[in-house]
CSV table of C-alpha atoms in Angstrom, one decimal:
chain,number,residue,atom,x,y,z
V,15,GLY,CA,128.3,136.0,170.9
V,16,GLY,CA,127.4,132.4,170.6
V,17,ASN,CA,125.1,130.4,172.9
V,18,PRO,CA,126.7,130.6,176.6
V,19,ILE,CA,125.2,128.5,179.0
V,20,SER,CA,126.6,130.2,182.2
V,21,ILE,CA,129.3,133.1,183.5
V,22,VAL,CA,131.8,132.5,186.4
V,23,LEU,CA,132.8,135.8,188.0
V,24,GLU,CA,136.1,136.6,189.6
V,25,HIS,CA,138.0,132.8,189.7
V,26,LEU,CA,141.0,131.8,187.7
V,27,GLU,CA,140.3,134.7,185.4
V,28,ASP,CA,138.0,137.9,185.8
V,29,VAL,CA,135.3,136.3,183.5
V,30,ALA,CA,134.6,132.7,182.4
V,31,LEU,CA,132.1,132.1,179.7
V,32,GLU,CA,130.8,128.5,179.7
V,33,PHE,CA,129.5,127.0,176.4
V,34,PRO,CA,128.4,123.8,175.1
V,35,ASP,CA,131.7,122.6,173.8
V,36,GLY,CA,134.3,124.6,176.3
V,37,TRP,CA,135.3,127.5,177.7
V,38,ARG,CA,136.5,131.0,177.2
V,39,PHE,CA,138.4,132.7,180.0
V,40,LEU,CA,138.6,136.4,179.6
V,41,GLN,CA,141.0,138.9,181.5
V,42,ILE,CA,140.1,142.5,181.3
V,43,LYS,CA,142.8,145.2,182.1
V,44,THR,CA,142.2,148.9,182.0
V,45,ARG,CA,144.6,152.0,182.2
V,46,ASP,CA,144.7,155.5,182.2
V,47,LEU,CA,144.7,156.8,178.5
V,48,GLU,CA,147.8,159.1,179.1
V,49,ARG,CA,150.0,156.1,179.8
V,50,GLY,CA,149.7,155.7,175.9
V,51,PRO,CA,149.1,152.6,173.7
V,52,TRP,CA,149.6,148.9,175.2
V,53,LYS,CA,153.0,147.2,174.5
V,54,LEU,CA,154.0,143.8,174.9
V,55,GLY,CA,155.9,144.8,177.8
V,56,ASP,CA,152.7,146.1,179.8
V,57,LEU,CA,151.5,142.4,179.4
V,58,LEU,CA,154.6,140.7,180.9
V,59,CYS,CA,155.0,143.3,183.9
V,60,LYS,CA,154.8,142.2,187.6
V,61,GLY,CA,150.7,141.8,187.4
V,62,GLY,CA,150.6,141.8,183.5
V,63,ALA,CA,147.8,139.8,182.0
V,64,LEU,CA,150.3,137.3,180.4
V,65,ARG,CA,151.6,136.3,183.8
V,66,SER,CA,147.9,135.5,184.9
V,67,ALA,CA,147.4,134.0,181.5
V,68,LEU,CA,150.4,131.6,182.2
V,69,ARG,CA,148.7,130.3,185.5
V,70,THR,CA,145.6,129.6,183.8
V,71,CYS,CA,147.1,127.8,180.9
V,72,THR,CA,149.1,125.7,183.3
V,73,VAL,CA,145.6,124.7,185.3
V,74,LEU,CA,143.7,124.1,182.0
V,75,GLY,CA,146.1,121.8,180.6
V,76,SER,CA,144.5,120.0,177.5
V,77,LEU,CA,141.0,121.3,178.4
V,78,PRO,CA,139.0,122.8,175.6
V,79,ALA,CA,139.1,126.4,176.6
V,80,SER,CA,140.4,129.7,174.8
V,81,LEU,CA,142.3,132.9,176.9
V,82,GLU,CA,141.3,136.0,176.0
V,83,ILE,CA,142.7,139.4,177.3
V,84,HIS,CA,140.7,142.4,176.7
V,85,VAL,CA,142.3,145.9,177.2
V,86,GLU,CA,140.8,149.3,177.3
V,87,GLY,CA,142.2,151.7,174.6
V,88,VAL,CA,144.6,151.0,171.7
V,89,ILE,CA,147.6,148.7,171.3
V,90,ASP,CA,151.1,150.0,169.9
V,91,ARG,CA,151.0,148.4,166.4
V,92,LYS,CA,155.1,148.4,165.9
V,93,ASP,CA,155.3,146.5,168.9
V,94,PRO,CA,155.2,142.6,169.0
V,95,ILE,CA,151.8,142.9,170.8
V,96,GLN,CA,150.2,142.8,167.8
V,97,CYS,CA,151.1,139.5,166.7
V,98,LEU,CA,148.8,138.5,169.7
V,99,LEU,CA,145.6,139.6,167.5
V,100,ASN,CA,145.7,136.5,165.5
V,101,PRO,CA,146.3,133.3,166.8
V,102,GLU,CA,147.5,131.7,163.7
V,103,ASP,CA,150.6,134.2,163.8
V,104,HIS,CA,151.3,133.4,167.5
V,105,VAL,CA,153.9,130.5,167.3
V,106,VAL,CA,155.7,131.6,164.1
V,107,ASN,CA,156.5,135.1,165.4
V,108,PRO,CA,159.9,134.9,166.6
V,109,ALA,CA,160.0,138.2,168.6
V,110,LEU,CA,156.8,137.7,170.4
V,111,ALA,CA,158.0,133.9,171.6
V,112,GLU,CA,161.6,135.0,172.2
V,113,LYS,CA,160.5,138.0,174.7
V,114,VAL,CA,157.7,136.2,176.3
V,115,GLN,CA,160.0,132.9,177.0
V,116,GLU,CA,162.9,135.1,178.2
V,117,THR,CA,160.7,137.3,180.6
V,118,LEU,CA,158.2,134.8,182.0
V,119,HIS,CA,161.3,132.2,182.2
V,120,ILE,CA,159.4,129.6,180.9
V,121,SER,CA,160.3,126.5,178.3
V,122,GLU,CA,159.8,126.9,174.4
V,123,GLU,CA,157.2,124.1,174.8
V,124,ASP,CA,155.2,126.0,177.7
V,125,CYS,CA,155.6,129.3,175.6
V,126,LYS,CA,154.1,128.0,172.5
V,127,ALA,CA,151.3,126.5,174.7
V,128,LEU,CA,150.8,130.0,176.0
V,129,ILE,CA,150.8,132.4,173.2
V,130,GLY,CA,148.8,129.4,171.0
V,131,ARG,CA,146.0,129.9,173.1
V,132,VAL,CA,145.9,133.8,173.8
V,133,ARG,CA,143.9,136.1,171.7
V,134,LEU,CA,144.1,140.0,172.5
V,135,VAL,CA,141.0,142.2,171.8
V,136,HIS,CA,141.4,146.0,172.2
V,137,SER,CA,139.9,149.4,171.9
V,138,HIS,CA,137.2,148.6,174.3
V,139,PRO,CA,134.9,151.6,175.7
V,140,THR,CA,136.8,153.7,178.2
V,141,ARG,CA,135.6,153.7,181.9
V,142,ASP,CA,134.2,157.2,181.2
V,143,THR,CA,132.1,155.9,178.7
V,144,ILE,CA,131.2,152.4,179.4
V,145,HIS,CA,128.3,153.4,181.7
V,146,ALA,CA,126.3,155.3,178.9
V,147,GLN,CA,127.2,152.9,176.3
V,148,ASN,CA,125.6,149.7,178.2
V,149,LEU,CA,122.6,151.8,178.9
V,150,ARG,CA,122.3,152.5,175.1
V,151,LEU,CA,122.5,149.0,174.5
V,152,LEU,CA,119.8,148.3,177.0
V,153,SER,CA,117.6,150.7,175.6
V,154,GLY,CA,117.9,149.2,171.9
V,155,GLN,CA,116.3,146.1,173.4
V,156,ALA,CA,113.4,148.1,175.3
V,157,ARG,CA,112.5,151.2,173.4
V,158,HIS,CA,109.1,150.9,175.3
V,159,LEU,CA,110.6,151.3,178.6
V,160,PRO,CA,111.2,154.8,180.7
V,161,ALA,CA,114.8,155.8,181.2
V,162,GLU,CA,114.0,155.3,185.0
V,163,THR,CA,113.0,151.5,184.5
V,164,LEU,CA,116.3,151.1,182.3
V,165,GLU,CA,118.3,152.4,185.1
V,166,ASP,CA,116.8,150.4,187.7
V,167,ILE,CA,117.1,147.3,185.4
V,168,TYR,CA,120.7,148.0,184.9
V,169,ASP,CA,121.5,149.0,188.6
V,170,ARG,CA,120.2,145.5,189.6
V,171,ILE,CA,122.1,143.7,187.0
V,172,LEU,CA,125.4,145.1,188.2
V,173,ALA,CA,124.2,144.4,191.7
V,174,LEU,CA,124.1,140.9,190.7
V,175,ILE,CA,127.5,140.8,189.1
V,176,PHE,CA,129.1,142.4,192.0
V,177,GLY,CA,127.6,139.7,194.3
V,178,ALA,CA,128.9,136.9,192.3
V,179,MET,CA,132.3,138.4,192.2
V,180,GLN,CA,132.6,138.8,195.7
V,181,ALA,CA,131.5,135.4,196.8
V,182,ARG,CA,134.1,133.2,198.4
V,183,ALA,CA,136.7,131.7,196.1
V,184,LEU,CA,136.9,128.0,195.4
V,185,PRO,CA,139.3,125.4,196.1
V,186,THR,CA,142.0,125.2,193.8
V,187,ASN,CA,140.9,121.7,192.4
V,188,TRP,CA,137.7,123.2,191.3
V,189,LYS,CA,138.8,123.8,188.1
V,190,SER,CA,139.9,120.4,186.7
V,191,THR,CA,136.8,118.6,188.5
V,192,PHE,CA,134.2,120.8,187.1
V,193,LEU,CA,135.9,121.6,183.7
V,194,SER,CA,136.6,118.0,182.9
V,195,THR,CA,133.6,116.3,184.2
V,196,GLY,CA,131.1,118.8,185.1
V,197,THR,CA,130.5,117.6,188.5
V,198,LEU,CA,130.7,119.5,191.7
V,199,HIS,CA,129.2,118.2,195.3
V,200,GLY,CA,128.4,119.3,198.6
V,201,ALA,CA,129.8,122.8,199.7
V,202,VAL,CA,131.9,123.3,196.7
V,203,ARG,CA,128.8,123.1,194.4
V,204,THR,CA,127.3,125.5,196.8
V,205,ARG,CA,130.0,127.9,196.4
V,206,PHE,CA,130.4,127.4,192.6
V,207,SER,CA,126.6,128.3,192.3
V,208,GLN,CA,127.2,131.8,194.2
V,209,LYS,CA,130.1,132.6,191.5
V,210,ARG,CA,128.3,131.2,188.6
V,211,LEU,CA,125.2,133.4,186.8
V,212,THR,CA,123.0,131.5,184.4
V,213,ARG,CA,119.7,132.9,182.8
V,214,GLU,CA,117.9,132.1,185.5
V,215,ASN,CA,119.8,134.4,187.3
V,216,PHE,CA,119.1,137.4,185.2
V,217,ALA,CA,115.3,136.3,183.9
V,218,PRO,CA,113.7,138.2,186.9
V,219,ILE,CA,115.6,141.4,186.5
V,220,VAL,CA,115.1,141.6,182.6
V,221,GLY,CA,111.5,140.5,182.4
V,222,PRO,CA,109.9,143.8,181.7
V,223,ILE,CA,112.2,144.2,178.5
V,224,ASN,CA,110.2,141.2,177.2
V,225,ILE,CA,106.8,142.8,177.8
V,226,PRO,CA,105.8,145.3,175.3
């Protein structure tokens, strides 16, 4: 949605979407369906999404950015995790705030800053179906193209994404420097460009879609 300027992959969070007026940082979590619905404890455990979100929130400070946790599968509607669905409910829900503050060992102020910034998005396609769903979406944009061409476009898009994901990590101070001023120089700028994808990166790959 919206009009993103670029995508930055695998740095700070899984995905960062750059917009003219700020950023959206997306953390993506998958799990085997037999483990059942997601609960708040799953996001707070070692390696849990809220622990990473806390680190990101600390780095971002007052910079204009939202934090989103995207999970495969459903959530437990009887668990405090459901309070993360609506940002306006976060701070006023005592069960959520108490559990987050106690588990992460943070102050009440830091807790409010974290859960006031995080939004949970659930029921994403499963890993078993996402390939087929993505190809259907691609086909919907290019019904004039044969299946083999669409598969090739999709594979090339994935290769571009994987390349950006695997590019070298950036110095820790790039976030505050770039997010606040939009300026990077020298080797840091080069490394950042390897992790950042824009329309110009995708244009040569998806060109056939625009040719009826």
